[in-house]
Amino acid sequence: MDLSRSDDNIANRVRAMCERIDIGTAAGFYFYNLSVTELRGGARVVVNGREMGMFASYGYLGLIGHPRINKAAQDAIAKYGTGTHGVRMLAGTLDLHCELEETIAAFKGTEAAVTFSSGYVTNLTTVSSLVGRNDYVFSDKLNHASIVDGCLLSGAKFIRFRHNDMKQLEDKLKEVPADATKLVIADAVFSMDGDVIDLPNVVKLCKKYNAWLMIDEAHSIGVLGKKGRGIEEHFGVEGTVDIKMGTLSKTIPSVGGYIAGSTDLIRYLRHVSRAYIFSAALPPAQAAAALEAFRVIEDEPQRVADLQRNTELFITGLKDRGFNTLLTETAIVPVICGSDEAAFMVTGEAHAHDVFVLPVISPAVPAGLARLRATVTAAHTPDEIEHAMDVIEGAGKKIGII
Ligand SMILES: *Cc1c(COP(=O)(O)O)cnc(C)c1O
């Protein structure tokens, strides 16, 4: 197909997106897909040849590059090579995978756990393995795209409730037949706003209406709770979430996703999940890195405390400087700029002063609420955070949003 001549829907879509990218680039407003070329210590990276403070990382506990984790990955390559013999169900399972899954289960306080090749795929396959046509799935409106896609793929009736609105969740649960199969799903920490799901009340509603509960802890592992065990520890309601999902690509500096839950739930997924049965196992180096990361979190509890101190400092400091940070309570701190252009301009200013933050615009967030999606980690020093906030303040004043 000749793209320059064709005008079917595919060609038109491709052209429209490329034009949008070209316009953004020409205006100096394109900040995506930049490459980091080097790590320099805990929270500094080299981008575009410049060393910058990293304020856009998902590595909340600062574990990327941790010597113990690097060594575990290297040792695994020496022992097993770089790949597996295929899918987990057939020849792809290594003792490392089993050890990783037992460690995750212990960390999450469940009987068992299973891993998949990404967090995205974990949500897709888990939701679609658990519910189908005739069932109902209830999803918070701000849930991550991978949850939405899993719900759509499942074919279940897809019911969305207003963000963190328990009254509306209850109204919607009431509307469906009492004997229908129901699954409620929410992020623990919402990935664009940084706020936390009202878990105690979701649990109550799930009990009252006989619904299963699945929580995505992509941004809550290592972040919430004194020991970083996540949302149940945060609220002191251990053992209340039926299906605990998480990723191995954020706080855990590897790749992959997991589900932790009862032995039988996990056995079911190992024999039904298409992503488990038809997609290759995690490579040894990544499984070993993830495993070692869980051990480091236990051995170095100070990291969780440092993250929580830094979070407090960052949120309070930005609010005191006059920024709107919505309802965040976590390391994800939205800095509301308003229009897409304002978010781009503030980003450009921050980069010019070597603070690496990234803008999030519509449709990822509602129009008019374009923002910097800034994050803080355990690896930042208080001085680095103060400096970054001063830079963001200067940019905000220059652009006129504060
Ligand atoms: C990042 C993320 C995922 C996907 O995880 P990956 O391991 O990156 O595929 C799922 N859910 C939420 C809430 C996320 O933020």
XYZ file of C-alpha atoms and ligand atoms in Angstrom:
417
model
C 0.000 0.000 0.000
C 1.345 3.414 -0.944
C 0.629 5.706 2.002
C 1.133 8.886 0.007
C -1.596 7.939 -2.460
C -4.055 5.868 -0.486
C -6.941 7.623 1.260
C -8.645 4.771 3.061
C -9.288 4.906 6.811
C -5.935 3.460 7.755
C -3.996 5.901 5.608
C -6.060 8.833 6.899
C -5.537 7.860 10.523
C -1.810 7.458 10.045
C -1.549 10.806 8.271
C -3.652 12.685 10.836
C -1.528 11.438 13.732
C 1.724 12.185 11.939
C 0.545 15.713 11.155
C -0.277 16.257 14.822
C 3.191 15.075 15.817
C 4.821 17.296 13.180
C 2.927 20.372 14.365
C 3.910 19.682 17.993
C 7.523 19.129 17.047
C 7.684 22.318 14.967
C 6.331 24.292 17.939
C 8.965 22.767 20.258
C 6.168 21.014 22.163
C 7.025 17.399 21.555
C 8.511 15.777 24.663
C 7.623 12.124 24.139
C 9.767 9.113 23.300
C 12.955 10.887 24.381
C 15.752 8.508 25.273
C 17.559 8.376 28.569
C 21.166 7.629 27.713
C 22.637 7.061 31.149
C 21.832 6.715 34.841
C 23.807 9.014 37.129
C 23.178 7.971 40.694
C 19.807 7.556 42.300
C 17.635 10.193 40.731
C 19.658 11.731 37.937
C 19.673 10.756 34.271
C 21.204 11.982 31.053
C 18.665 13.055 28.417
C 19.592 14.884 25.204
C 23.180 14.983 26.440
C 22.239 16.873 29.617
C 22.190 15.597 33.144
C 18.774 16.186 34.664
C 16.972 15.485 37.914
C 14.492 12.698 37.158
C 10.972 13.710 38.222
C 9.040 11.479 35.858
C 10.076 8.033 37.089
C 7.907 5.123 38.161
C 10.844 3.671 40.069
C 9.398 4.903 43.342
C 11.888 3.267 45.682
C 14.910 4.233 43.594
C 15.811 0.606 42.879
C 16.878 0.966 39.231
C 20.582 0.152 39.126
C 20.665 -1.259 42.675
C 23.868 -3.364 42.832
C 22.177 -6.413 44.357
C 19.435 -6.375 41.736
C 21.884 -5.900 38.864
C 24.003 -8.764 40.151
C 21.013 -11.075 40.491
C 20.144 -10.417 36.846
C 23.727 -11.036 35.731
C 23.974 -14.268 37.724
C 20.711 -15.484 36.213
C 22.054 -14.948 32.703
C 25.185 -16.905 33.594
C 23.108 -19.759 34.965
C 20.129 -19.923 32.587
C 20.997 -17.807 29.529
C 18.836 -14.995 28.228
C 15.592 -16.709 27.280
C 13.336 -19.565 28.329
C 12.202 -22.649 26.475
C 8.819 -21.120 25.663
C 5.566 -20.704 27.540
C 5.237 -21.317 31.250
C 2.774 -24.170 30.910
C 5.095 -26.226 28.716
C 8.901 -25.947 28.969
C 9.214 -22.265 29.954
C 8.998 -22.510 33.747
C 12.245 -22.063 35.691
C 12.692 -22.576 39.412
C 13.280 -18.806 39.446
C 9.686 -18.151 38.347
C 8.375 -20.357 41.126
C 10.558 -18.635 43.695
C 9.462 -15.225 42.435
C 5.805 -16.187 42.666
C 6.192 -17.569 46.185
C 7.948 -14.355 47.201
C 5.194 -12.187 45.735
C 2.541 -14.254 47.511
C 4.400 -13.862 50.824
C 4.840 -10.109 50.229
C 1.131 -9.699 49.484
C -0.028 -12.095 52.207
C -1.812 -14.476 49.841
C -1.642 -18.225 49.312
C -0.265 -17.974 45.787
C 0.707 -15.729 42.884
C 1.273 -16.008 39.147
C 3.361 -13.784 36.869
C 2.805 -12.646 33.295
C 4.986 -10.853 30.776
C 3.655 -7.348 31.508
C 1.244 -5.520 33.757
C -0.833 -4.532 30.763
C -1.222 -8.143 29.705
C -1.949 -9.185 33.290
C -5.043 -6.985 33.414
C -6.137 -7.932 29.920
C -5.914 -11.652 30.524
C -7.133 -11.738 34.118
C -10.319 -9.780 33.591
C -11.131 -11.682 30.412
C -10.409 -15.036 32.091
C -12.708 -14.289 35.024
C -15.805 -12.713 33.476
C -17.660 -13.111 30.207
C -20.969 -12.433 28.518
C -23.845 -12.315 31.039
C -21.490 -11.137 33.804
C -21.029 -7.561 35.030
C -17.814 -5.675 35.552
C -17.763 -2.354 37.451
C -14.822 -0.068 36.759
C -13.813 3.325 38.180
C -13.828 5.952 35.421
C -10.165 6.770 35.998
C -8.970 3.156 35.859
C -5.901 2.406 33.763
C -6.294 1.633 30.053
C -5.238 -1.988 30.579
C -8.228 -2.536 32.873
C -10.589 -0.900 30.405
C -9.195 -3.063 27.614
C -9.537 -6.205 29.748
C -13.171 -5.359 30.471
C -13.907 -4.786 26.784
C -12.128 -7.979 25.745
C -14.053 -10.019 28.316
C -17.415 -9.254 26.684
C -18.957 -8.723 30.143
C -21.396 -5.871 30.627
C -19.085 -2.954 31.276
C -20.356 -0.492 33.873
C -18.282 2.556 34.767
C -18.811 4.539 37.966
C -17.712 8.109 38.704
C -14.222 8.326 40.091
C -14.105 7.130 43.689
C -17.857 7.740 44.044
C -19.131 5.041 46.391
C -22.703 6.269 46.225
C -22.760 5.796 42.477
C -21.009 2.428 42.699
C -23.708 1.253 45.088
C -26.490 2.572 42.837
C -25.032 0.699 39.894
C -24.477 -2.521 41.872
C -28.125 -2.344 42.981
C -29.378 -2.064 39.422
C -28.087 -5.423 38.224
C -29.824 -8.733 39.047
C -28.912 -9.911 42.555
C -27.787 -13.324 41.341
C -25.579 -11.986 38.509
C -21.820 -12.542 38.645
C -20.146 -9.243 39.499
C -16.551 -8.051 39.514
C -15.524 -4.616 40.815
C -12.151 -3.270 39.654
C -10.194 -0.176 40.622
C -6.665 1.164 40.711
C -5.257 1.415 44.239
C -3.473 4.655 43.344
C -4.783 6.403 40.244
C -2.021 6.769 37.731
C -2.749 10.320 36.566
C -4.104 11.920 39.758
C -2.153 10.102 42.483
C -5.175 9.749 44.749
C -6.178 6.541 46.532
C -9.310 4.418 46.103
C -11.654 4.383 49.088
C -10.888 0.729 49.707
C -12.750 0.190 53.002
C -15.998 1.298 51.411
C -15.432 -0.608 48.181
C -14.877 -3.736 50.290
C -18.113 -3.104 52.175
C -20.076 -2.726 48.966
C -18.531 -5.848 47.443
C -19.556 -7.858 50.523
C -23.039 -6.375 50.551
C -23.680 -7.057 46.866
C -21.737 -10.287 46.592
C -19.175 -8.974 44.123
C -15.583 -10.058 43.572
C -12.968 -7.360 44.086
C -9.840 -6.793 41.988
C -7.368 -3.987 42.766
C -4.517 -2.843 40.511
C -1.504 -1.954 42.660
C 0.829 -0.732 39.911
C 1.466 2.481 41.869
C 0.838 1.192 45.379
C 3.487 -1.514 45.859
C 6.401 0.077 47.708
C 4.405 3.306 47.923
C 1.543 2.680 50.350
C 1.783 1.204 53.818
C 4.595 1.392 56.337
C 6.304 -1.628 54.814
C 5.297 -0.750 51.272
C 3.016 -3.767 51.044
C 0.335 -1.716 49.350
C -3.217 -0.573 49.777
C -4.462 -3.150 52.271
C -1.610 -2.297 54.619
C -2.344 1.422 54.098
C -5.913 1.045 55.338
C -5.216 -1.811 57.776
C -7.658 -4.079 55.948
C -5.387 -7.001 55.067
C -6.969 -9.915 53.273
C -9.973 -8.076 51.862
C -9.050 -7.877 48.166
C -9.782 -11.097 46.267
C -7.598 -10.437 43.234
C -4.466 -8.375 43.859
C -2.800 -7.238 40.664
C 0.535 -5.495 40.357
C 3.364 -4.817 37.969
C 7.054 -5.666 38.105
C 7.988 -2.628 36.005
C 7.611 0.294 38.398
C 8.758 0.067 42.007
C 10.139 -3.349 41.035
C 12.760 -2.459 38.401
C 12.108 -5.245 35.933
C 9.241 -6.125 33.638
C 6.142 -8.270 34.062
C 2.949 -8.328 36.054
C 1.402 -10.546 38.699
C -1.836 -11.660 40.273
C -1.786 -12.675 43.937
C -4.737 -14.506 45.463
C -6.011 -17.861 46.639
C -4.361 -21.099 45.545
C -7.354 -22.108 43.463
C -7.712 -18.741 41.750
C -4.062 -18.915 40.716
C -4.380 -22.537 39.564
C -7.353 -21.485 37.475
C -5.396 -18.668 35.816
C -2.482 -21.008 35.043
C -4.851 -23.193 33.048
C -7.181 -20.632 31.503
C -5.280 -17.384 30.926
C -4.398 -17.092 27.264
C -1.472 -14.785 28.074
C -0.046 -17.458 30.386
C -0.635 -20.338 28.002
C 0.239 -18.705 24.689
C 2.957 -16.171 25.523
C 6.539 -16.839 26.601
C 7.750 -16.817 30.196
C 9.588 -13.878 31.765
C 13.265 -14.023 30.807
C 15.566 -15.284 33.603
C 17.369 -11.971 34.153
C 14.088 -10.112 34.624
C 12.597 -12.757 36.901
C 15.766 -12.749 39.023
C 15.835 -8.948 39.173
C 12.206 -8.842 40.319
C 12.839 -11.516 42.940
C 15.865 -9.689 44.339
C 13.944 -6.395 44.379
C 11.320 -7.813 46.739
C 14.135 -8.930 49.041
C 15.782 -5.508 48.906
C 12.497 -3.836 49.878
C 12.365 -6.043 52.981
C 16.036 -5.570 53.804
C 16.048 -1.798 53.293
C 12.815 -0.567 54.890
C 14.250 2.943 55.047
C 13.450 3.361 51.353
C 9.709 3.278 51.965
C 10.078 5.807 54.781
C 12.237 8.051 52.569
C 9.667 7.905 49.771
C 6.893 8.887 52.151
C 8.961 11.779 53.546
C 9.793 12.960 50.017
C 6.170 12.675 48.940
C 5.056 14.874 51.809
C 7.775 17.406 51.014
C 6.906 17.503 47.315
C 3.140 17.807 47.677
C 3.300 20.391 50.460
C 5.995 22.385 48.694
C 4.108 22.568 45.412
C 0.856 23.506 47.128
C 2.633 26.200 49.143
C 3.971 27.591 45.885
C 0.403 27.980 44.677
C -0.021 24.938 42.428
C -3.163 22.843 42.178
C -2.144 19.220 42.799
C -5.691 17.771 42.917
C -6.204 15.179 45.660
C -2.901 13.367 45.446
C -1.559 11.662 48.560
C 1.197 9.716 46.844
C 4.404 9.994 44.847
C 2.416 10.831 41.699
C 1.867 14.567 41.847
C -0.203 16.231 39.139
C 0.794 19.870 38.653
C -2.216 21.327 36.906
C -1.353 23.730 34.083
C -4.721 24.060 32.313
C -4.356 24.088 28.546
C -2.168 21.653 26.649
C 0.007 24.591 25.547
C 0.561 25.711 29.135
C 1.615 22.181 30.112
C 4.040 22.061 27.179
C 5.508 25.463 27.987
C 6.039 24.659 31.659
C 7.682 21.386 30.624
C 10.017 23.166 28.213
C 11.061 25.625 30.923
C 11.671 22.816 33.418
C 13.831 20.929 30.926
C 15.793 24.074 30.148
C 16.672 24.090 33.859
C 17.504 20.372 33.897
C 14.434 19.107 35.685
C 12.971 16.190 33.785
C 9.174 16.190 34.019
C 6.612 15.247 31.373
C 3.281 16.736 30.338
C 0.061 14.741 30.158
C -2.665 16.178 27.949
C -6.107 15.198 26.683
C -7.384 12.618 25.900
C -5.269 10.960 28.628
C -6.706 13.506 31.099
C -9.775 15.771 30.738
C -9.330 18.847 28.508
C -8.447 21.880 30.641
C -6.670 19.716 33.194
C -3.431 19.251 31.251
C -0.604 18.890 33.707
C 2.877 17.925 34.555
C 2.655 14.409 35.870
C 5.521 14.819 38.291
C 6.780 12.015 40.493
C 9.147 11.807 43.383
C 11.166 8.787 44.538
C 13.027 7.535 47.575
C 16.276 8.317 45.765
C 15.831 12.106 45.743
C 17.476 14.160 48.452
C 15.374 16.891 50.054
C 17.687 19.444 48.401
C 17.057 17.995 44.953
C 13.327 18.190 45.580
C 13.504 21.803 46.776
C 15.535 22.712 43.714
C 13.077 21.011 41.337
C 10.157 22.782 43.011
C 11.903 26.123 42.627
C 12.411 25.405 38.927
C 8.760 24.401 38.489
C 7.705 27.513 40.397
C 9.817 29.706 38.123
C 8.319 28.042 35.058
C 4.788 28.354 36.421
C 5.250 32.076 37.082
C 6.808 32.685 33.687
C 3.923 30.944 31.909
C 1.408 32.603 34.222
C -0.305 29.623 35.822
C 0.530 30.697 39.371
C 1.700 0.887 34.295
C 0.383 0.350 34.677
C -0.043 -0.901 34.230
C 0.733 -1.692 33.212
O 1.904 -2.205 33.701
P 3.129 -2.552 32.743
O 3.902 -3.512 33.543
O 3.838 -1.289 32.445
O 2.563 -3.180 31.506
C -1.238 -1.384 34.711
N -1.998 -0.662 35.554
C -1.634 0.560 35.980
C -2.518 1.311 36.921
C -0.444 1.112 35.540
O -0.089 2.344 35.927
